[in-house]
Short mmCIF file of C-alpha atoms in Angstrom, two decimals:
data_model
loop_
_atom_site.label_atom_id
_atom_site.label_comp_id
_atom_site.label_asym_id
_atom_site.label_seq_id
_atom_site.Cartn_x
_atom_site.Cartn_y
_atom_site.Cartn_z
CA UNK A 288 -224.78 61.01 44.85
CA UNK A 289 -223.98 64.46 45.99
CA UNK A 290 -225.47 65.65 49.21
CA UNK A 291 -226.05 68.22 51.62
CA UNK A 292 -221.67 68.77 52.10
CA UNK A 293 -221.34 68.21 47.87
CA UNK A 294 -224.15 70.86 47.47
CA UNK A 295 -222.47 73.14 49.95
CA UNK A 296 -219.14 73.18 47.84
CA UNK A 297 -220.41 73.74 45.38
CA UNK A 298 -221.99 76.83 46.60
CA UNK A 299 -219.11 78.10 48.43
CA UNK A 300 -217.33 78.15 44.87
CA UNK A 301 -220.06 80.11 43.43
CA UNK A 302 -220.01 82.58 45.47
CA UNK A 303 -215.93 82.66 45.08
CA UNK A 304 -216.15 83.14 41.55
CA UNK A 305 -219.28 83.74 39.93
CA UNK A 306 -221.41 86.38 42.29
CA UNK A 307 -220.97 89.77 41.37
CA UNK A 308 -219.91 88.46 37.80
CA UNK A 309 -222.19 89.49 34.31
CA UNK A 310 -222.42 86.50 32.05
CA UNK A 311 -221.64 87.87 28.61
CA UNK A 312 -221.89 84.01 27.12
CA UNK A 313 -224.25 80.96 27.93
CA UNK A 314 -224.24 77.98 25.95
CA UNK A 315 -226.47 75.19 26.78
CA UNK A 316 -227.66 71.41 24.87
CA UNK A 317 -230.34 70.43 24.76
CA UNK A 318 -231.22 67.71 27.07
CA UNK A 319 -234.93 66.14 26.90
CA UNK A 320 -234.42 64.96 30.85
CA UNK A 321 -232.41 67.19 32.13
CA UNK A 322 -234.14 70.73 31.01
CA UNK A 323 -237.26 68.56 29.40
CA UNK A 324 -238.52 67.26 32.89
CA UNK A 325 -238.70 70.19 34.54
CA UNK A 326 -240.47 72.36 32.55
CA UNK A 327 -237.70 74.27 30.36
CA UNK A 328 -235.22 73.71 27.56
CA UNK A 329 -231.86 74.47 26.66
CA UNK A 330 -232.64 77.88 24.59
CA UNK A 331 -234.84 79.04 27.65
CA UNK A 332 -232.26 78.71 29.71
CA UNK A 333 -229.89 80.36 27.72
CA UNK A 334 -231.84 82.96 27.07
CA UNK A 335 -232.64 83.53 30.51
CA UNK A 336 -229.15 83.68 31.86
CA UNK A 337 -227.52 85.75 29.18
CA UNK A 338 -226.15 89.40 30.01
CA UNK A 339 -227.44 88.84 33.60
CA UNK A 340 -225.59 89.38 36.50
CA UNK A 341 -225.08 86.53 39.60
CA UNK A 342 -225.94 87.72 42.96
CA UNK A 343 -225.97 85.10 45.46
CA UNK A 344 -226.12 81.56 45.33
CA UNK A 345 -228.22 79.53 47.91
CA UNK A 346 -228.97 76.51 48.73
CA UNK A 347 -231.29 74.13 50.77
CA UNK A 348 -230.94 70.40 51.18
CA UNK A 349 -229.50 68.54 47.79
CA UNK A 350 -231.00 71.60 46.03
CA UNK A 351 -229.08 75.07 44.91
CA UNK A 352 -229.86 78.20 42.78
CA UNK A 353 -227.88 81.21 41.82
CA UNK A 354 -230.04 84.47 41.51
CA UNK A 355 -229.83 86.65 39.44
CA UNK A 356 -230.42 90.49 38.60
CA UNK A 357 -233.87 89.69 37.17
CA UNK A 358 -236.34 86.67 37.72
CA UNK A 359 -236.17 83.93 36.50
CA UNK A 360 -233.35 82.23 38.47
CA UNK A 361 -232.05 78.87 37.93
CA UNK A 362 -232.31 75.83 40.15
CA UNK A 363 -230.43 72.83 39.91
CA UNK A 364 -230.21 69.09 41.44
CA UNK A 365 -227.22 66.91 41.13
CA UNK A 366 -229.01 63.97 40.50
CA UNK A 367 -227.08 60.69 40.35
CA UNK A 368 -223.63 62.09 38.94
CA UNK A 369 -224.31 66.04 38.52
CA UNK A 370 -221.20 68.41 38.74
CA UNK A 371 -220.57 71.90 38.79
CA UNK A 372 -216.92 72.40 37.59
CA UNK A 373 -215.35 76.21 37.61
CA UNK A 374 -212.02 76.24 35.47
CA UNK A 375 -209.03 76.26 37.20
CA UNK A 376 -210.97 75.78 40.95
CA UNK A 377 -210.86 72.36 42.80
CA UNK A 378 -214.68 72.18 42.82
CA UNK A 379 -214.27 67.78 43.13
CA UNK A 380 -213.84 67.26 46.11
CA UNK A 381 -213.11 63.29 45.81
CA UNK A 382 -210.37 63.25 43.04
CA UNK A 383 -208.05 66.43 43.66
CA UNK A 384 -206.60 67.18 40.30
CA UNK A 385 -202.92 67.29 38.79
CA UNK A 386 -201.57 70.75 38.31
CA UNK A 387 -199.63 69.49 35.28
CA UNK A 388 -203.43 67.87 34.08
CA UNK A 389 -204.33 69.34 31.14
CA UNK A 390 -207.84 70.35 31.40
CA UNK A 391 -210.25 69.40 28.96
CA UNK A 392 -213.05 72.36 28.12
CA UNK A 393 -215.68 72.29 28.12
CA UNK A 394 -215.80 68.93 30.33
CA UNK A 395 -217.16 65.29 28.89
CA UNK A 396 -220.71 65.27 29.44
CA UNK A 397 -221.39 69.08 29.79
CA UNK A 398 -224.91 70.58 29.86
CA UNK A 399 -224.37 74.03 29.85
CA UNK A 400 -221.50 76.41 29.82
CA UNK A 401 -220.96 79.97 31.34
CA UNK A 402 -218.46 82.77 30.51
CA UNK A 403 -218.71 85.94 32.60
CA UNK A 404 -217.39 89.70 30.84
CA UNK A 405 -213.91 91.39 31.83
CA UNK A 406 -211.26 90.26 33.34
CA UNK A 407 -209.80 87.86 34.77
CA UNK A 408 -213.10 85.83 32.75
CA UNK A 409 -214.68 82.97 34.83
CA UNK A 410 -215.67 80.08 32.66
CA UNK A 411 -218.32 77.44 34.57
CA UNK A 412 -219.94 74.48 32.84
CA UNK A 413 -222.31 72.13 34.57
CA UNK A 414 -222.09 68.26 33.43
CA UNK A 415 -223.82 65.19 34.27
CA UNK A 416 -222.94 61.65 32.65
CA UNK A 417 -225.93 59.49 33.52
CA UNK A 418 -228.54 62.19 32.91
CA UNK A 419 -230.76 62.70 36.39
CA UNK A 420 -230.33 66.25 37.32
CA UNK A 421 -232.37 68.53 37.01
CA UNK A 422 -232.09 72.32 35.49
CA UNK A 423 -235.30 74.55 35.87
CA UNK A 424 -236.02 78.14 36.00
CA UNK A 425 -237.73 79.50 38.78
CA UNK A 426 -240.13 82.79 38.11
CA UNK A 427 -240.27 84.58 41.06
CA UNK A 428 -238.88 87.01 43.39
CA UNK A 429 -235.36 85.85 44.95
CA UNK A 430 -236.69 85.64 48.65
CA UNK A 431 -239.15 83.60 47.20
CA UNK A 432 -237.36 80.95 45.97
CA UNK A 433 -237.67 78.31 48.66
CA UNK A 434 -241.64 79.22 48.51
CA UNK A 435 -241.49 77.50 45.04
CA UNK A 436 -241.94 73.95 43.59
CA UNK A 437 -239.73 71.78 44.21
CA UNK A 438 -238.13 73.60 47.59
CA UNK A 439 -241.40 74.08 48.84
CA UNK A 440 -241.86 70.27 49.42
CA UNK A 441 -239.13 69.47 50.83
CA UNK A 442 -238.19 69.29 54.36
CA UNK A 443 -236.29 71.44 56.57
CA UNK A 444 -232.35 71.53 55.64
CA UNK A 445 -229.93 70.82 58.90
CA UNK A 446 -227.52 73.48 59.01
CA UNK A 447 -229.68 76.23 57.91
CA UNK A 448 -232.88 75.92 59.33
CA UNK A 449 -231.65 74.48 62.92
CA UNK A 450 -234.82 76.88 64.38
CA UNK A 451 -237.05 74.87 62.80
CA UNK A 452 -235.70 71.41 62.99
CA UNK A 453 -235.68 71.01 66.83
CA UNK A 454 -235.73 68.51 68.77
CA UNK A 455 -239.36 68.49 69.69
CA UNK A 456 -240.29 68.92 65.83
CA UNK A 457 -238.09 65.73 65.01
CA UNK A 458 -240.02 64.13 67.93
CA UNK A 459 -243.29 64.89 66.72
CA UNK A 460 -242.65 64.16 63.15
CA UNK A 461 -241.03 60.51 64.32
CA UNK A 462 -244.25 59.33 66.15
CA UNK A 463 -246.26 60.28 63.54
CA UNK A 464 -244.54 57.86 61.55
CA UNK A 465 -244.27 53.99 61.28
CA UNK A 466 -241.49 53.70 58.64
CA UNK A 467 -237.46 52.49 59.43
CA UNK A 468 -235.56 55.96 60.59
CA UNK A 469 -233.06 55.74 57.60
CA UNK A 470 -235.86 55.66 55.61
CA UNK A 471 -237.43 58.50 57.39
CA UNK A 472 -234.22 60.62 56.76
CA UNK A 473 -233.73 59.50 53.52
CA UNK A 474 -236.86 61.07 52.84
CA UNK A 475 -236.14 64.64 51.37
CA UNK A 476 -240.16 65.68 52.43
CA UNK A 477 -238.94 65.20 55.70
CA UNK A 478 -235.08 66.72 56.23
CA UNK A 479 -233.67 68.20 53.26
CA UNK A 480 -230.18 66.75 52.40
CA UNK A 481 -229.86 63.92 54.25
CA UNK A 482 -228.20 60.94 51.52
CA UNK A 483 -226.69 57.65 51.90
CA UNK A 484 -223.14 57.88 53.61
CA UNK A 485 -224.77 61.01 55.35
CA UNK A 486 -227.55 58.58 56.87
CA UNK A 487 -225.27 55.61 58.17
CA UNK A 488 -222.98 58.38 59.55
CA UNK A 489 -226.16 60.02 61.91
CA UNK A 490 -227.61 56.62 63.02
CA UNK A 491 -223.67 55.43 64.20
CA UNK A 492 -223.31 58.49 66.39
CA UNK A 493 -226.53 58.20 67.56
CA UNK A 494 -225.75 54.50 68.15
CA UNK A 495 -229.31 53.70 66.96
CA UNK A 496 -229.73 51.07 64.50
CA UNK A 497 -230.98 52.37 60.96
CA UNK A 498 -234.45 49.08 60.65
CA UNK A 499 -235.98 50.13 64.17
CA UNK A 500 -239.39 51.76 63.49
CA UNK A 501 -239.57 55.54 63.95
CA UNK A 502 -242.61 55.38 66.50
CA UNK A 503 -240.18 53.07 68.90
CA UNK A 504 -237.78 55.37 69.92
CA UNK A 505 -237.64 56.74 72.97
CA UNK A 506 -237.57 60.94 74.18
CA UNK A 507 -233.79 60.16 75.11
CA UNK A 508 -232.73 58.45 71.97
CA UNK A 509 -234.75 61.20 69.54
CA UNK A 510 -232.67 63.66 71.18
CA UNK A 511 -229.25 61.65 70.93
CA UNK A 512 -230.39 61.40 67.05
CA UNK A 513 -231.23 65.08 66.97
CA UNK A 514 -227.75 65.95 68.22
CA UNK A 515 -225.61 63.53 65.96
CA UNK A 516 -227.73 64.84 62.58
CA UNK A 517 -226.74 68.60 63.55
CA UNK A 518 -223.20 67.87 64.47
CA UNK A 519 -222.54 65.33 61.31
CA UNK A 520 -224.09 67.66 58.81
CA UNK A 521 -222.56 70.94 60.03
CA UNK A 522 -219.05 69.36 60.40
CA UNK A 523 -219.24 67.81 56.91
CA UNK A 524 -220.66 71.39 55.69
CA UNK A 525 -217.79 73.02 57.43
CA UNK A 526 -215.49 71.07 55.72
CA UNK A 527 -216.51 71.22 52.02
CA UNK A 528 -217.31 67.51 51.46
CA UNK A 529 -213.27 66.75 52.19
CA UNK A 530 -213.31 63.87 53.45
CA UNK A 531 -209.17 64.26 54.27
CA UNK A 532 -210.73 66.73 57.02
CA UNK A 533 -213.33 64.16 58.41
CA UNK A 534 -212.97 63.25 62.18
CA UNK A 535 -210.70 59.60 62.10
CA UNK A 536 -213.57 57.74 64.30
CA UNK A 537 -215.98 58.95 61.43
CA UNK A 538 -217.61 55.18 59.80
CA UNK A 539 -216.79 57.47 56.47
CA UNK A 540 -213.42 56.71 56.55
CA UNK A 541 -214.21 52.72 56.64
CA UNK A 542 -217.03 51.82 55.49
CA UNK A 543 -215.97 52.11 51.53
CA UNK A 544 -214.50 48.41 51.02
CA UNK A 545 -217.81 46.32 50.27
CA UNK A 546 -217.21 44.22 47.37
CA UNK A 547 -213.76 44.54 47.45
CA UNK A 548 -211.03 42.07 48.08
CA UNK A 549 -208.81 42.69 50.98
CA UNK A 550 -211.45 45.42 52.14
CA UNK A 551 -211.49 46.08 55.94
CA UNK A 552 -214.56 44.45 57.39
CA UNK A 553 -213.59 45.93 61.07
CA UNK A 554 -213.17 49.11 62.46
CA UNK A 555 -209.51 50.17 63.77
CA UNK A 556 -210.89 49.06 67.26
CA UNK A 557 -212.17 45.79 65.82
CA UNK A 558 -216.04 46.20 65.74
CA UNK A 559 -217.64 44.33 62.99
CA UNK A 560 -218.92 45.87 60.28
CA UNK A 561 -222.28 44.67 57.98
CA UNK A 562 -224.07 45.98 55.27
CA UNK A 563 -227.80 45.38 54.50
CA UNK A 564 -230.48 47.30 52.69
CA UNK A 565 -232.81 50.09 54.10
CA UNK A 566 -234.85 52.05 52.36
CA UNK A 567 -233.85 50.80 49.22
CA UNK A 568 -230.27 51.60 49.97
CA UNK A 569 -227.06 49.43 51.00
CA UNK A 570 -226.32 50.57 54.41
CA UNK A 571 -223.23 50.46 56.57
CA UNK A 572 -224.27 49.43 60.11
CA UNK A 573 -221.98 48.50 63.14
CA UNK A 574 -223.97 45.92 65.49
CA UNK A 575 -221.75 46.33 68.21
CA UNK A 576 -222.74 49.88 69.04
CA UNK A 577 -226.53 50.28 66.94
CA UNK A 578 -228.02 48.41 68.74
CA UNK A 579 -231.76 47.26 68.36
CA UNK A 580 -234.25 48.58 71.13
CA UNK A 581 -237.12 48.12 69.52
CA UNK A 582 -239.16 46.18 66.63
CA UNK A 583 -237.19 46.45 63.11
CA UNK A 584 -237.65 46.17 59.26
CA UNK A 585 -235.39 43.17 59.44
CA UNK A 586 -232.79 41.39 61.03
CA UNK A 587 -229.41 42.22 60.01
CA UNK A 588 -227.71 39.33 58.60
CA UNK A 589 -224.62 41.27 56.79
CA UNK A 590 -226.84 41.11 53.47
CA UNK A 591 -228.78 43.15 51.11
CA UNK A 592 -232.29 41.92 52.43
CA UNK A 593 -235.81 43.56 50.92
CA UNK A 594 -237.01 45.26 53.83
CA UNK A 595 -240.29 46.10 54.71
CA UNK A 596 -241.31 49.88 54.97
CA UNK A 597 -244.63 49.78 56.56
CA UNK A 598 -247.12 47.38 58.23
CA UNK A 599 -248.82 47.03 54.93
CA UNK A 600 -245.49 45.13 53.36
CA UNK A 601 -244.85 42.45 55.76
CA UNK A 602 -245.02 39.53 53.55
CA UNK A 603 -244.21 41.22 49.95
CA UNK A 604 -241.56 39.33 47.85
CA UNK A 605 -239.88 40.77 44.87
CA UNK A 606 -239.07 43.94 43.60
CA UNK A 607 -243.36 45.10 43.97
CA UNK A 608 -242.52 44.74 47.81
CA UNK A 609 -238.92 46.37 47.69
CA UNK A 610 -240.13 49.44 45.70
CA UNK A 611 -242.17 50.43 48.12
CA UNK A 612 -239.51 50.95 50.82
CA UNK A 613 -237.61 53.48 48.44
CA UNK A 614 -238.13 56.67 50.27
CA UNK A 615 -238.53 60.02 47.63
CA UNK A 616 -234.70 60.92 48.12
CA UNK A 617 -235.55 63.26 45.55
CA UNK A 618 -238.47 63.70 43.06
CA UNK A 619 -235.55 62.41 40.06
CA UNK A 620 -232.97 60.60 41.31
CA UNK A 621 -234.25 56.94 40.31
CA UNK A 622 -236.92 57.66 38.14
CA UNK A 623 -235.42 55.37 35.42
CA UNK A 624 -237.63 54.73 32.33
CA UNK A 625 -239.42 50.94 32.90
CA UNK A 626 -242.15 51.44 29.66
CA UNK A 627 -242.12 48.61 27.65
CA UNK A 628 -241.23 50.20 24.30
CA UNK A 629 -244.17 49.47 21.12
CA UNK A 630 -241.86 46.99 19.40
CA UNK A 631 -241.34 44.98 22.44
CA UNK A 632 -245.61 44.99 23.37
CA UNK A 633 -245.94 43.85 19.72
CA UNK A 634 -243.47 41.08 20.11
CA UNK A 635 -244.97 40.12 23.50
CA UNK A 636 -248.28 39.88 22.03
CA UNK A 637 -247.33 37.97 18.78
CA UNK A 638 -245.31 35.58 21.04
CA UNK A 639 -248.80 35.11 23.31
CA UNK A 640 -250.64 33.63 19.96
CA UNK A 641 -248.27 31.57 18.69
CA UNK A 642 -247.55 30.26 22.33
CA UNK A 643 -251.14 29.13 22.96
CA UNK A 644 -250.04 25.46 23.89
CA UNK A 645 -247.53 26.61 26.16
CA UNK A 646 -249.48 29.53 28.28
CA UNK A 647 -252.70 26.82 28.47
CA UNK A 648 -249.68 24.14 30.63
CA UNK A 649 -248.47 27.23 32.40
CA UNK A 650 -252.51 28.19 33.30
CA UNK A 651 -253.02 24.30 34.27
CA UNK A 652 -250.27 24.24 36.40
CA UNK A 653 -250.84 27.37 38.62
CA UNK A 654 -253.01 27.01 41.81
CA UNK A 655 -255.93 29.30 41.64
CA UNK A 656 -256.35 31.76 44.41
CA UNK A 657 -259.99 31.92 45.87
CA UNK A 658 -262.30 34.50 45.04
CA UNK A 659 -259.51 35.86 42.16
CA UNK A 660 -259.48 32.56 39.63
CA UNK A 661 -260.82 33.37 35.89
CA UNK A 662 -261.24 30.94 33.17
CA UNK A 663 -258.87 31.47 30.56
CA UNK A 664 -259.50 32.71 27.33
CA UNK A 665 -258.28 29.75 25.28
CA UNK A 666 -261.31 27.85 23.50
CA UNK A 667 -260.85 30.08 20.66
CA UNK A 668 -257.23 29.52 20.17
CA UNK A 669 -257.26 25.93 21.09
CA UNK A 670 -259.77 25.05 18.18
CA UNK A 671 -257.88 26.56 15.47
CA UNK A 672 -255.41 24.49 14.03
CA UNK A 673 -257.37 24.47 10.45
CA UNK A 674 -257.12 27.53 8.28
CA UNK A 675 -260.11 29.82 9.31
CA UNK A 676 -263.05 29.64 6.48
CA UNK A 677 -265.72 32.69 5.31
CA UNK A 678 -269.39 32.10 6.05
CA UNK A 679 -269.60 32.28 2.00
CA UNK A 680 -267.36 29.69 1.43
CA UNK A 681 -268.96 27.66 4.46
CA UNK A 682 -272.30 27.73 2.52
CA UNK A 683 -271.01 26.63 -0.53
CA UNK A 684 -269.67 23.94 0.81
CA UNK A 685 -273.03 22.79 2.37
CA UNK A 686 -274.70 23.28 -1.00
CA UNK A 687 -271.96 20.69 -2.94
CA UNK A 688 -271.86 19.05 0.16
CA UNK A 689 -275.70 18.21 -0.22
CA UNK A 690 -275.41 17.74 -3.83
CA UNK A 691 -273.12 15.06 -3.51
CA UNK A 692 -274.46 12.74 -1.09
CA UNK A 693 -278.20 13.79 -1.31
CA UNK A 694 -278.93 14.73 2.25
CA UNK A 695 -278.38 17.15 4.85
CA UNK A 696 -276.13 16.86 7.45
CA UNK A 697 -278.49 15.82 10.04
CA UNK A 698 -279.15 12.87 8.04
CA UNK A 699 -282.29 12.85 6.61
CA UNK A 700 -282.59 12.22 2.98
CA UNK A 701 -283.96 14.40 0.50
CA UNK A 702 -283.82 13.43 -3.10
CA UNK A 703 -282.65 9.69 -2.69
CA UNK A 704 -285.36 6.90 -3.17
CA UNK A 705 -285.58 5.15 0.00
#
């Protein structure tokens, strides 16, 4: 996922190439999640944009907006696998391209399209293949943009707003917490553009280890954390996400071989290196040098464990005790669809009458819990094997019934001699 040093290429090229451009043509699809979800759709936005001119572009966090000569401005978020390409510019910064490549335009998976007037003409197009990003159009006044839903809820970003993430505020805002401190950066209502790679990067500088509790920490180690998150996000943000320009004793350039044979599992000096799961997110961690200093999530035992993200979750199993430990990276980014679709509920329930035997064994065989157990609804069910009968029917069949063997059913006799 792009983050804070993605974003800020991204915005560097914008500014190269499309501020103080007009866009003569916008061309946008339709896209039920990525304009739908946010309020706006694909004409909106086309309409909005067209004949404007670009400004500035800004950005804050894992969020960035271009604004324009008249409200409303656009505001995006990479999601998952957003892109902003500009023909002809090197705006990947993980796959440098061919100069022979032929280029392919628009580009596979493209949301929207621009094409500023005169010349030389600038032609932008925006793309996303697995569909989280976000596109929305912010109605305001430019220097009110970060005053706005969603910018307004997120936390300070580290390279721009350094006078307001100090070291006493990141004190503060730790001991207010009880949650593992990768998951309290991951956290974009805390520090704005803080991901994955960014994360593990911080906590090995700071040599703290990722599962200890924020409210542990000492004055001495907030302020060795404060340090590495300004000097790891401003270098990567100096550098345009290129990772070629990365320090060599960054865990970035090693920590990329999980899952992969041959992979290095050491650093160049031979510490070990281990991956297990905070926050809902694989994380590199070097135990040599993160040491733990105070009570953890879990115990790092080089696997993905569930960890636990508050007091409240310190027995949970399964994925009801593991989704609560995903921090709000961003309000999107895995909001994947889990509703059961009609044709599946009407399967499910068709499948629980015809499987009444089956579910009665299964209800047998659990344990009830005390205070919670409920008889189950199955007397109905169990009884009816024979085809159901109507109350008129049922009566006729008393009436023959009585005709025939001349009494009632409670055995007295009625027209029989005796």
């Amino acid at each position: 996922m792009p983050e804070i040093a993605e974003v800020a290429r991204i915005v560097h090229h914008l500014k190269k190439s499309l501020v103080g451009r007009t866009l003569s043509v916008v061309k946008a699809q339709d896209d039920a999640s990525v304009f739908g979800k946010v309020g706006t759709s694909a004409t909106e936005f086309q309409k909005s944009l067209t004949g404007k001119k670009v400004l500035d572009a800004g950005q804050q966090g894992k969020y960035f907006w271009m604004i324009m000569s008249s409200p409303p401005h656009p505001v995006f978020h990479f999601g998952m696998t957003g892109w902003f390409h500009i023909r002809g510019e090197p705006t990947v910064h993980y796959r440098p391209k061919d100069i022979d490549e032929d280029e392919v335009w628009p580009p596979k998976f493209w949301k929207f399209s621009l094409e500023t007037e005169g010349e030389p003409k600038v032609e932008a197009a925006f793309t996303d293949a697995r569909r989280f990003a976000r596109v929305r159009l912010v109605d305001c006044a430019a220097e009110d943009i970060r005053k706005t839903t969603p910018l307004k809820e997120n936390g300070p970003d580290p390279v721009i707003d350094k006078e307001v993430l100090t070291e006493e505020w990141l004190l503060q805002k730790m001991k207010k917490r009880h949650v593992p401190v990768k998951a309290f950066m991951l956290d974009q209502a805390n520090i704005s553009g803080i991901g994955n790679w960014v994360g593990d990067e911080i906590m090995y500088h700071a040599k703290l280890h990722p599962e200890q509790y924020t409210d542990t920490f000492s004055a001495n180690q907030v302020k060795q954390l404060h340090t590495s998150m300004l000097y790891v996000c401003q270098t990567a943000v100096d550098h345009l996400a290129d990772s070629s320009k990365f320090p060599e004793d960054w865990l970035f350039k090693h920590r990329w071989g999980k899952g992969k044979k041959d992979a290095a599992t050491t650093l160049p000096n031979g510490a070990k290196l281990t991956f297990i799961t905070v926050g809902g997110r694989t994380s590199c961690v070097v135990p040599s040098v993160q040491k733990k200093t105070g009570p953890v999530a879990a115990d790092v035992n080089g696997e993905d464990d569930d960890l636990d993200n508050d007091a409240n979750v310190g027995k949970g199993k399964g994925t009801s005790a593991k989704r609560k430990t995903v921090p709000k990276e961003d309000e999107d980014e895995d909001a994947h669809d889990q509703s059961v679709s009609p044709a599946k509920k009407k399967r499910a329930s068709a499948s629980k009458t015809k499987g009444v035997k089956v579910e009665t064994e299964a209800v047998e065989a659990v344990p009830a819990k005390k205070g919670r157990a409920k008889k189950p609804k199955m007397e109905e069910e169990e009884t009816s094997d024979s085809p159901l009968v109507s109350s008129k029917a049922s009566k006729k069949m008393k009436i023959e019934d009585e005709g025939q063997n001349g009494r009632r059913r409670s055995g007295r006799f009625t027209n029989a001699k005796v």
